[in-house]
mmCIF file of C-alpha atoms and ligand atoms in Angstrom:
data_model
loop_
_atom_site.group_PDB
_atom_site.id
_atom_site.type_symbol
_atom_site.label_atom_id
_atom_site.label_comp_id
_atom_site.label_asym_id
_atom_site.label_seq_id
_atom_site.Cartn_x
_atom_site.Cartn_y
_atom_site.Cartn_z
ATOM 1 C CA UNK A 1 11.184 -8.064 -23.036
ATOM 2 C CA UNK A 2 13.139 -5.683 -20.872
ATOM 3 C CA UNK A 3 16.705 -6.576 -19.903
ATOM 4 C CA UNK A 4 17.542 -3.830 -17.547
ATOM 5 C CA UNK A 5 17.411 -4.940 -13.815
ATOM 6 C CA UNK A 6 17.625 -1.958 -10.955
ATOM 7 C CA UNK A 7 19.403 -3.400 -8.019
ATOM 8 C CA UNK A 8 19.981 -1.824 -4.704
ATOM 9 C CA UNK A 9 23.555 -1.806 -2.572
ATOM 10 C CA UNK A 10 22.149 -5.165 -1.015
ATOM 11 C CA UNK A 11 21.631 -7.040 -4.240
ATOM 12 C CA UNK A 12 17.676 -6.901 -3.929
ATOM 13 C CA UNK A 13 16.386 -6.484 -7.356
ATOM 14 C CA UNK A 14 13.634 -3.673 -7.556
ATOM 15 C CA UNK A 15 10.672 -4.125 -9.895
ATOM 16 C CA UNK A 16 7.783 -2.483 -8.142
ATOM 17 C CA UNK A 17 6.939 1.108 -7.630
ATOM 18 C CA UNK A 18 4.064 2.401 -5.109
ATOM 19 C CA UNK A 19 2.904 5.507 -6.484
ATOM 20 C CA UNK A 20 0.903 7.590 -4.298
ATOM 21 C CA UNK A 21 -1.452 9.629 -5.836
ATOM 22 C CA UNK A 22 -2.458 11.910 -3.259
ATOM 23 C CA UNK A 23 -1.893 12.733 0.504
ATOM 24 C CA UNK A 24 -5.598 13.450 0.955
ATOM 25 C CA UNK A 25 -7.946 11.010 2.417
ATOM 26 C CA UNK A 26 -11.645 11.324 2.867
ATOM 27 C CA UNK A 27 -11.260 8.585 6.159
ATOM 28 C CA UNK A 28 -9.239 8.795 9.204
ATOM 29 C CA UNK A 29 -8.255 5.658 10.701
ATOM 30 C CA UNK A 30 -6.783 5.853 13.891
ATOM 31 C CA UNK A 31 -3.271 4.338 13.325
ATOM 32 C CA UNK A 32 -3.075 6.414 10.010
ATOM 33 C CA UNK A 33 -3.880 10.078 9.607
ATOM 34 C CA UNK A 34 -4.263 12.343 12.977
ATOM 35 C CA UNK A 35 -7.907 13.651 13.070
ATOM 36 C CA UNK A 36 -8.524 16.885 12.173
ATOM 37 C CA UNK A 37 -4.717 16.843 9.725
ATOM 38 C CA UNK A 38 -5.238 19.506 7.156
ATOM 39 C CA UNK A 39 -1.640 20.071 6.509
ATOM 40 C CA UNK A 40 -1.479 18.540 2.927
ATOM 41 C CA UNK A 41 0.539 19.299 -0.025
ATOM 42 C CA UNK A 42 -0.530 22.093 -1.974
ATOM 43 C CA UNK A 43 -1.879 21.053 -5.698
ATOM 44 C CA UNK A 44 1.032 22.609 -7.355
ATOM 45 C CA UNK A 45 3.297 20.580 -5.348
ATOM 46 C CA UNK A 46 1.649 17.753 -6.958
ATOM 47 C CA UNK A 47 3.077 15.407 -9.798
ATOM 48 C CA UNK A 48 1.095 16.430 -12.619
ATOM 49 C CA UNK A 49 0.027 12.989 -14.484
ATOM 50 C CA UNK A 50 2.696 13.836 -17.631
ATOM 51 C CA UNK A 51 5.261 13.885 -15.022
ATOM 52 C CA UNK A 52 3.942 11.129 -13.431
ATOM 53 C CA UNK A 53 3.874 9.093 -16.585
ATOM 54 C CA UNK A 54 7.553 9.970 -17.254
ATOM 55 C CA UNK A 55 8.555 8.976 -13.944
ATOM 56 C CA UNK A 56 6.854 5.523 -13.945
ATOM 57 C CA UNK A 57 8.168 5.185 -17.588
ATOM 58 C CA UNK A 58 11.687 5.729 -16.624
ATOM 59 C CA UNK A 59 11.524 2.967 -14.104
ATOM 60 C CA UNK A 60 9.870 0.910 -16.547
ATOM 61 C CA UNK A 61 13.194 1.168 -18.787
ATOM 62 C CA UNK A 62 15.213 -0.102 -15.636
ATOM 63 C CA UNK A 63 13.110 -3.113 -15.492
ATOM 64 C CA UNK A 64 9.940 -2.256 -12.616
ATOM 65 C CA UNK A 65 7.124 -4.313 -14.211
ATOM 66 C CA UNK A 66 4.520 -3.370 -11.401
ATOM 67 C CA UNK A 67 2.654 -0.264 -10.125
ATOM 68 C CA UNK A 68 0.675 -0.017 -7.172
ATOM 69 C CA UNK A 69 -1.485 3.350 -7.064
ATOM 70 C CA UNK A 70 -1.776 4.266 -3.482
ATOM 71 C CA UNK A 71 -2.432 7.397 -1.567
ATOM 72 C CA UNK A 72 -3.917 8.738 0.896
ATOM 73 C CA UNK A 73 -7.258 7.639 -0.858
ATOM 74 C CA UNK A 74 -6.245 7.472 -4.252
ATOM 75 C CA UNK A 75 -10.138 7.828 -5.712
ATOM 76 C CA UNK A 76 -10.012 11.465 -3.981
ATOM 77 C CA UNK A 77 -7.349 12.173 -6.773
ATOM 78 C CA UNK A 78 -9.743 13.537 -9.602
ATOM 79 C CA UNK A 79 -9.552 11.986 -13.093
ATOM 80 C CA UNK A 80 -7.400 9.244 -11.862
ATOM 81 C CA UNK A 81 -8.969 6.802 -14.642
ATOM 82 C CA UNK A 82 -6.892 9.105 -17.027
ATOM 83 C CA UNK A 83 -3.982 8.645 -15.109
ATOM 84 C CA UNK A 84 -4.243 4.851 -14.777
ATOM 85 C CA UNK A 85 -5.122 4.663 -18.645
ATOM 86 C CA UNK A 86 -1.881 6.679 -19.329
ATOM 87 C CA UNK A 87 0.281 4.155 -17.246
ATOM 88 C CA UNK A 88 -1.298 0.887 -18.473
ATOM 89 C CA UNK A 89 -0.328 2.051 -22.056
ATOM 90 C CA UNK A 90 3.332 2.161 -20.794
ATOM 91 C CA UNK A 91 5.015 -0.918 -22.597
ATOM 92 C CA UNK A 92 6.593 -3.185 -20.185
ATOM 93 C CA UNK A 93 4.245 -2.298 -17.421
ATOM 94 C CA UNK A 94 2.816 -5.465 -16.867
ATOM 95 C CA UNK A 95 0.907 -5.193 -13.452
ATOM 96 C CA UNK A 96 -1.332 -1.968 -12.600
ATOM 97 C CA UNK A 97 -3.148 -2.394 -9.043
ATOM 98 C CA UNK A 98 -4.592 0.022 -6.353
ATOM 99 C CA UNK A 99 -5.027 0.267 -2.568
ATOM 100 C CA UNK A 100 -8.269 1.878 -1.657
ATOM 101 C CA UNK A 101 -10.778 2.167 0.757
ATOM 102 C CA UNK A 102 -13.267 1.743 -1.712
ATOM 103 C CA UNK A 103 -15.793 4.390 -0.489
ATOM 104 C CA UNK A 104 -15.954 6.116 -3.914
ATOM 105 C CA UNK A 105 -15.138 2.685 -5.403
ATOM 106 C CA UNK A 106 -18.797 2.531 -6.578
ATOM 107 C CA UNK A 107 -18.852 5.256 -9.334
ATOM 108 C CA UNK A 108 -15.418 4.533 -10.068
ATOM 109 C CA UNK A 109 -14.832 0.903 -10.690
ATOM 110 C CA UNK A 110 -16.040 0.412 -14.474
ATOM 111 C CA UNK A 111 -13.542 3.355 -15.415
ATOM 112 C CA UNK A 112 -10.696 2.196 -13.423
ATOM 113 C CA UNK A 113 -10.890 -1.416 -14.820
ATOM 114 C CA UNK A 114 -11.198 -0.320 -18.403
ATOM 115 C CA UNK A 115 -8.440 1.861 -17.760
ATOM 116 C CA UNK A 116 -6.267 -0.967 -16.801
ATOM 117 C CA UNK A 117 -5.991 -1.603 -13.172
ATOM 118 C CA UNK A 118 -6.209 -4.981 -12.807
ATOM 119 C CA UNK A 119 -5.971 -5.909 -8.873
ATOM 120 C CA UNK A 120 -7.435 -4.064 -5.786
ATOM 121 C CA UNK A 121 -6.166 -4.211 -2.223
ATOM 122 C CA UNK A 122 -9.009 -2.574 0.547
ATOM 123 C CA UNK A 123 -8.496 -1.826 3.806
ATOM 124 C CA UNK A 124 -11.104 -3.533 5.708
ATOM 125 C CA UNK A 125 -10.792 -3.918 9.657
ATOM 126 C CA UNK A 126 -14.154 -4.956 10.627
ATOM 127 C CA UNK A 127 -17.959 -5.754 9.503
ATOM 128 C CA UNK A 128 -18.928 -3.736 12.348
ATOM 129 C CA UNK A 129 -20.630 -0.390 11.185
ATOM 130 C CA UNK A 130 -20.163 1.041 14.594
ATOM 131 C CA UNK A 131 -16.437 -0.083 15.039
ATOM 132 C CA UNK A 132 -16.197 0.545 11.493
ATOM 133 C CA UNK A 133 -17.162 4.366 12.396
ATOM 134 C CA UNK A 134 -14.978 4.478 15.444
ATOM 135 C CA UNK A 135 -11.626 3.168 13.756
ATOM 136 C CA UNK A 136 -12.245 5.321 10.026
ATOM 137 C CA UNK A 137 -14.787 8.034 11.368
ATOM 138 C CA UNK A 138 -16.514 6.797 7.760
ATOM 139 C CA UNK A 139 -19.503 4.725 6.939
ATOM 140 C CA UNK A 140 -19.372 1.004 6.469
ATOM 141 C CA UNK A 141 -22.016 0.811 3.893
ATOM 142 C CA UNK A 142 -20.056 2.736 1.507
ATOM 143 C CA UNK A 143 -16.829 0.632 1.517
ATOM 144 C CA UNK A 144 -19.162 -2.560 0.878
ATOM 145 C CA UNK A 145 -20.912 -1.234 -1.852
ATOM 146 C CA UNK A 146 -17.415 -0.090 -3.534
ATOM 147 C CA UNK A 147 -16.092 -3.564 -2.698
ATOM 148 C CA UNK A 148 -19.289 -5.036 -4.711
ATOM 149 C CA UNK A 149 -19.021 -2.782 -7.410
ATOM 150 C CA UNK A 150 -15.357 -3.482 -8.064
ATOM 151 C CA UNK A 151 -16.106 -7.419 -7.829
ATOM 152 C CA UNK A 152 -18.598 -7.014 -10.466
ATOM 153 C CA UNK A 153 -16.673 -4.396 -12.235
ATOM 154 C CA UNK A 154 -14.019 -7.308 -12.722
ATOM 155 C CA UNK A 155 -11.106 -6.467 -10.569
ATOM 156 C CA UNK A 156 -9.473 -9.826 -9.665
ATOM 157 C CA UNK A 157 -8.072 -10.581 -7.156
ATOM 158 C CA UNK A 158 -9.433 -8.298 -4.541
ATOM 159 C CA UNK A 159 -7.227 -8.814 -1.056
ATOM 160 C CA UNK A 160 -9.068 -7.342 2.271
ATOM 161 C CA UNK A 161 -6.101 -5.713 3.905
ATOM 162 C CA UNK A 162 -7.246 -5.526 8.077
ATOM 163 C CA UNK A 163 -4.658 -4.062 10.448
ATOM 164 C CA UNK A 164 -5.444 -5.931 13.581
ATOM 165 C CA UNK A 165 -5.667 -3.812 17.111
ATOM 166 C CA UNK A 166 -6.270 -5.371 20.414
ATOM 167 C CA UNK A 167 -9.756 -4.653 21.677
ATOM 168 C CA UNK A 168 -11.071 -3.338 18.650
ATOM 169 C CA UNK A 169 -10.963 -6.085 16.016
ATOM 170 C CA UNK A 170 -8.759 -8.825 17.087
ATOM 171 C CA UNK A 171 -12.089 -10.954 18.031
ATOM 172 C CA UNK A 172 -13.691 -10.268 14.392
ATOM 173 C CA UNK A 173 -11.020 -11.925 12.316
ATOM 174 C CA UNK A 174 -13.244 -14.928 11.959
ATOM 175 C CA UNK A 175 -16.279 -12.887 10.461
ATOM 176 C CA UNK A 176 -13.797 -11.110 7.970
ATOM 177 C CA UNK A 177 -12.693 -14.569 6.628
ATOM 178 C CA UNK A 178 -16.256 -15.533 6.287
ATOM 179 C CA UNK A 179 -16.903 -12.560 4.558
ATOM 180 C CA UNK A 180 -14.001 -13.302 1.977
ATOM 181 C CA UNK A 181 -14.276 -17.206 1.983
ATOM 182 C CA UNK A 182 -17.738 -16.270 0.650
ATOM 183 C CA UNK A 183 -16.361 -13.994 -2.179
ATOM 184 C CA UNK A 184 -13.496 -15.188 -3.201
ATOM 185 C CA UNK A 185 -11.140 -12.428 -1.873
ATOM 186 C CA UNK A 186 -7.809 -13.053 0.319
ATOM 187 C CA UNK A 187 -7.626 -11.491 3.982
ATOM 188 C CA UNK A 188 -4.243 -9.897 4.678
ATOM 189 C CA UNK A 189 -3.932 -9.241 8.616
ATOM 190 C CA UNK A 190 -1.478 -6.639 8.994
ATOM 191 C CA UNK A 191 0.733 -5.579 12.198
ATOM 192 C CA UNK A 192 0.370 -1.712 13.164
ATOM 193 C CA UNK A 193 3.690 -0.054 12.518
ATOM 194 C CA UNK A 194 4.644 3.106 14.028
ATOM 195 C CA UNK A 195 4.691 4.912 11.284
ATOM 196 C CA UNK A 196 4.492 9.001 12.749
ATOM 197 C CA UNK A 197 2.757 9.942 15.947
ATOM 198 C CA UNK A 198 -0.361 7.671 14.874
ATOM 199 C CA UNK A 199 0.794 4.906 14.186
ATOM 200 C CA UNK A 200 3.443 4.921 17.281
ATOM 201 C CA UNK A 201 0.163 5.681 19.721
ATOM 202 C CA UNK A 202 -1.623 2.375 17.759
ATOM 203 C CA UNK A 203 1.224 0.227 19.186
ATOM 204 C CA UNK A 204 -0.365 0.392 22.587
ATOM 205 C CA UNK A 205 -2.969 -1.878 20.910
ATOM 206 C CA UNK A 206 -0.203 -3.772 18.900
ATOM 207 C CA UNK A 207 -1.160 -7.177 18.384
ATOM 208 C CA UNK A 208 1.878 -10.261 17.660
ATOM 209 C CA UNK A 209 0.374 -11.580 14.103
ATOM 210 C CA UNK A 210 2.418 -14.737 15.175
ATOM 211 C CA UNK A 211 0.066 -15.408 18.353
ATOM 212 C CA UNK A 212 -2.945 -14.791 15.790
ATOM 213 C CA UNK A 213 -1.956 -17.457 13.541
ATOM 214 C CA UNK A 214 -1.498 -19.907 16.278
ATOM 215 C CA UNK A 215 -5.286 -19.131 17.283
ATOM 216 C CA UNK A 216 -6.305 -19.618 13.886
ATOM 217 C CA UNK A 217 -4.579 -23.000 13.686
ATOM 218 C CA UNK A 218 -7.098 -24.435 16.741
ATOM 219 C CA UNK A 219 -9.527 -24.293 14.210
ATOM 220 C CA UNK A 220 -8.542 -24.129 11.012
ATOM 221 C CA UNK A 221 -5.653 -26.362 9.225
ATOM 222 C CA UNK A 222 -3.180 -23.695 7.233
ATOM 223 C CA UNK A 223 -1.123 -25.001 4.640
ATOM 224 C CA UNK A 224 1.332 -22.870 3.453
ATOM 225 C CA UNK A 225 0.885 -20.962 -0.033
ATOM 226 C CA UNK A 226 1.912 -18.391 -2.741
ATOM 227 C CA UNK A 227 0.101 -16.064 -4.272
ATOM 228 C CA UNK A 228 1.219 -13.705 -7.370
ATOM 229 C CA UNK A 229 1.995 -10.349 -6.330
ATOM 230 C CA UNK A 230 1.773 -11.277 -2.796
ATOM 231 C CA UNK A 231 4.225 -8.771 -1.402
ATOM 232 C CA UNK A 232 5.834 -9.120 2.152
ATOM 233 C CA UNK A 233 2.556 -11.658 3.091
ATOM 234 C CA UNK A 234 3.186 -14.905 4.168
ATOM 235 C CA UNK A 235 0.295 -16.956 2.733
ATOM 236 C CA UNK A 236 -1.554 -19.986 3.920
ATOM 237 C CA UNK A 237 -4.666 -21.556 2.164
ATOM 238 C CA UNK A 238 -7.588 -22.805 4.499
ATOM 239 C CA UNK A 239 -7.133 -26.714 3.918
ATOM 240 C CA UNK A 240 -10.090 -28.163 1.606
ATOM 241 C CA UNK A 241 -10.830 -24.547 0.521
ATOM 242 C CA UNK A 242 -9.935 -21.851 -1.693
ATOM 243 C CA UNK A 243 -9.624 -19.204 0.913
ATOM 244 C CA UNK A 244 -6.465 -17.711 1.825
ATOM 245 C CA UNK A 245 -5.052 -15.673 4.369
ATOM 246 C CA UNK A 246 -1.834 -13.731 4.472
ATOM 247 C CA UNK A 247 0.357 -12.216 7.378
ATOM 248 C CA UNK A 248 2.115 -9.090 6.998
ATOM 249 C CA UNK A 249 4.259 -9.130 9.954
ATOM 250 C CA UNK A 250 6.910 -6.255 9.745
ATOM 251 C CA UNK A 251 7.346 -6.044 13.429
ATOM 252 C CA UNK A 252 7.468 -10.278 14.531
ATOM 253 C CA UNK A 253 8.908 -10.892 11.709
ATOM 254 C CA UNK A 254 10.711 -8.386 9.213
ATOM 255 C CA UNK A 255 10.592 -9.153 5.819
ATOM 256 C CA UNK A 256 13.283 -6.632 4.558
ATOM 257 C CA UNK A 257 15.625 -8.898 2.668
ATOM 258 C CA UNK A 258 13.213 -9.811 -0.120
ATOM 259 C CA UNK A 259 12.145 -5.845 -0.372
ATOM 260 C CA UNK A 260 11.638 -5.070 -3.834
ATOM 261 C CA UNK A 261 9.997 -2.021 -4.093
ATOM 262 C CA UNK A 262 10.415 1.933 -3.809
ATOM 263 C CA UNK A 263 7.918 4.542 -3.227
ATOM 264 C CA UNK A 264 6.896 8.017 -4.999
ATOM 265 C CA UNK A 265 5.007 10.473 -3.106
ATOM 266 C CA UNK A 266 2.422 13.019 -4.661
ATOM 267 C CA UNK A 267 4.911 15.670 -4.753
ATOM 268 C CA UNK A 268 7.567 13.473 -6.357
ATOM 269 C CA UNK A 269 9.909 12.180 -3.409
ATOM 270 C CA UNK A 270 11.134 8.931 -3.895
ATOM 271 C CA UNK A 271 11.052 7.198 -0.548
ATOM 272 C CA UNK A 272 13.507 4.158 -0.495
ATOM 273 C CA UNK A 273 11.695 2.350 2.860
ATOM 274 C CA UNK A 274 9.015 3.271 4.798
ATOM 275 C CA UNK A 275 10.953 2.665 8.210
ATOM 276 C CA UNK A 276 13.637 5.607 7.143
ATOM 277 C CA UNK A 277 13.430 8.849 5.921
ATOM 278 C CA UNK A 278 15.886 8.542 2.997
ATOM 279 C CA UNK A 279 14.475 10.473 0.442
ATOM 280 C CA UNK A 280 15.393 11.970 -3.068
ATOM 281 C CA UNK A 281 13.320 14.812 -4.581
ATOM 282 C CA UNK A 282 12.358 14.389 -8.457
ATOM 283 C CA UNK A 283 9.814 17.218 -8.511
ATOM 284 C CA UNK A 284 12.020 19.876 -9.577
ATOM 285 C CA UNK A 285 14.587 17.932 -11.689
ATOM 286 C CA UNK A 286 11.257 16.938 -13.928
ATOM 287 C CA UNK A 287 10.018 20.817 -13.724
ATOM 288 C CA UNK A 288 13.664 22.026 -14.793
ATOM 289 C CA UNK A 289 14.002 19.833 -17.924
ATOM 290 C CA UNK A 290 16.042 16.865 -17.294
ATOM 291 C CA UNK A 291 16.598 14.458 -20.238
ATOM 292 C CA UNK A 292 15.375 10.677 -19.985
ATOM 293 C CA UNK A 293 19.020 9.607 -19.486
ATOM 294 C CA UNK A 294 19.825 11.988 -16.381
ATOM 295 C CA UNK A 295 16.398 11.083 -15.240
ATOM 296 C CA UNK A 296 17.277 6.973 -15.231
ATOM 297 C CA UNK A 297 20.555 8.213 -13.648
ATOM 298 C CA UNK A 298 18.798 9.913 -10.843
ATOM 299 C CA UNK A 299 16.616 6.659 -9.860
ATOM 300 C CA UNK A 300 19.971 4.501 -9.852
ATOM 301 C CA UNK A 301 21.192 7.555 -7.847
ATOM 302 C CA UNK A 302 18.247 7.022 -5.351
ATOM 303 C CA UNK A 303 18.196 3.555 -5.094
ATOM 304 C CA UNK A 304 21.534 3.521 -3.776
ATOM 305 C CA UNK A 305 20.078 5.383 -0.693
ATOM 306 C CA UNK A 306 17.880 2.295 -0.012
ATOM 307 C CA UNK A 307 18.963 0.945 3.426
ATOM 308 C CA UNK A 308 19.009 -2.598 4.613
ATOM 309 C CA UNK A 309 16.353 -2.766 6.510
ATOM 310 C CA UNK A 310 13.454 -0.982 9.072
ATOM 311 C CA UNK A 311 14.372 -0.422 12.515
ATOM 312 C CA UNK A 312 10.933 0.132 13.599
ATOM 313 C CA UNK A 313 11.496 -2.012 16.784
ATOM 314 C CA UNK A 314 14.799 -0.946 17.397
ATOM 315 C CA UNK A 315 14.273 2.659 16.892
ATOM 316 C CA UNK A 316 10.235 3.356 16.455
ATOM 317 C CA UNK A 317 10.405 6.772 17.010
ATOM 318 C CA UNK A 318 12.524 7.135 13.741
ATOM 319 C CA UNK A 319 9.548 7.815 11.381
ATOM 320 C CA UNK A 320 7.898 11.237 11.672
ATOM 321 C CA UNK A 321 5.817 10.596 8.371
ATOM 322 C CA UNK A 322 2.587 8.939 9.097
ATOM 323 C CA UNK A 323 1.494 6.395 6.537
ATOM 324 C CA UNK A 324 -1.020 8.439 4.445
ATOM 325 C CA UNK A 325 1.966 10.785 3.498
ATOM 326 C CA UNK A 326 4.129 8.196 1.883
ATOM 327 C CA UNK A 327 1.729 5.508 0.420
ATOM 328 C CA UNK A 328 1.139 2.151 2.569
HETATM 329 N N1 SAM B 1 -6.430 4.566 1.629
HETATM 330 C C1 SAM B 1 -5.892 3.478 1.064
HETATM 331 C C2 SAM B 1 -6.104 2.530 1.788
HETATM 332 O O1 SAM B 1 -6.495 2.467 2.897
HETATM 333 O O2 SAM B 1 -6.004 1.233 1.317
HETATM 334 C C3 SAM B 1 -4.532 3.440 0.465
HETATM 335 C C4 SAM B 1 -3.347 4.113 1.607
HETATM 336 S S1 SAM B 1 -3.421 3.343 3.006
HETATM 337 C C5 SAM B 1 -1.965 4.232 3.956
HETATM 338 C C6 SAM B 1 -2.316 1.631 2.526
HETATM 339 C C7 SAM B 1 -2.288 0.704 3.933
HETATM 340 O O3 SAM B 1 -1.809 1.257 4.949
HETATM 341 C C8 SAM B 1 -4.088 0.073 4.614
HETATM 342 O O4 SAM B 1 -4.236 -1.136 4.262
HETATM 343 C C9 SAM B 1 -3.583 0.731 5.910
HETATM 344 O O5 SAM B 1 -4.386 -0.339 6.692
HETATM 345 C C10 SAM B 1 -2.083 0.450 6.037
HETATM 346 N N2 SAM B 1 -1.875 1.443 7.533
HETATM 347 C C11 SAM B 1 -1.954 2.967 7.505
HETATM 348 N N3 SAM B 1 -1.080 2.887 8.802
HETATM 349 C C12 SAM B 1 -0.834 2.007 9.184
HETATM 350 C C13 SAM B 1 0.208 1.434 10.034
HETATM 351 N N4 SAM B 1 0.505 2.572 11.323
HETATM 352 N N5 SAM B 1 0.653 0.606 10.312
HETATM 353 C C14 SAM B 1 0.096 -0.646 9.534
HETATM 354 N N6 SAM B 1 -0.713 -0.361 8.662
HETATM 355 C C15 SAM B 1 -0.779 0.977 8.116
HETATM 356 FE FE1 SF4 B 2 -7.296 7.174 4.626
HETATM 357 FE FE2 SF4 B 2 -5.932 4.175 3.807
HETATM 358 FE FE3 SF4 B 2 -4.847 6.230 5.668
HETATM 359 FE FE4 SF4 B 2 -7.075 4.720 6.115
HETATM 360 S S1 SF4 B 2 -5.182 3.720 5.830
HETATM 361 S S2 SF4 B 2 -6.659 7.299 6.766
HETATM 362 S S3 SF4 B 2 -8.108 5.120 4.312
HETATM 363 S S4 SF4 B 2 -5.141 6.508 3.641
#
């Protein structure tokens, strides 16, 4: 049992690492990555799997017990199941989860499950193939097949992440809810964040989820609920069913006071907050042969930089990185 606790300057207990394994993606969601973007990190800049495992082990020594693999699209990083296997073998890491767009999941679900990935969050904003193509540039049927493969492989729970955009999918929430209810998935609605130019442009179609919740309450009774590992979402159960809906509301009701996470990008930079540029580079230190003790000290030093809260509302121009660069 791990007794270490990593605290930030505001007394928040950090026990969760979002680990971006690539900044590349095979989709181009309009609010995330710019169309035609190719300015990726070079392969030599990517942390190797042994380097990633070292950083994760150091975090686990300091009390982090949960890691989520993300990106970009994590399934485009070759040999991802090998990395998952290495990480899940780290004693003290209790929960290894994955965020994916699922375009490539059909071929990988069994390997990922066997490698120790337990839970899955999937980006899915619509069940209409044309609207899906318009938002992402991709093909919906591949994603739906991928989700089904993940379900059959036993990844559980599966949560569907939906960024709600005015005039694009704000009238399609009932259909997504039915889809989730029929499969035992939770639906999580997300407010657009002004991450980079893409995120800021998407603010033109921003939907306040407090209003969406009020609309849903006209049709459903929403009973407050808690889901394990639920992160910043506020969850409700549709009364009389097992279906859960969560609201992630960074703008209309921020949740920074309960923030428990930091992010590591593919090039080995720690980011303390999605909404700030505070960063701490680890790659060169790792490659210069830093000791385990010194590495743990670096993580503590980095944590000291964690800001109290984002300023997405007050200062939407602040973050130049778009979401796929940091790992959402
Ligand atoms: N590619 C994977 C996926 O889409 O699930 C993992 C990475 S993606 C960056 C993680 C999450 O960030 C997705 O649920 C996506 O919808 C969300 N996201 C991306 N850009 C966003 C933005 N500007 N505002 C809010 N959420 C955003
Ligand atoms: Fe790719 Fe995920 Fe960003 Fe969409 S949200 S472009 S799937 S990284």
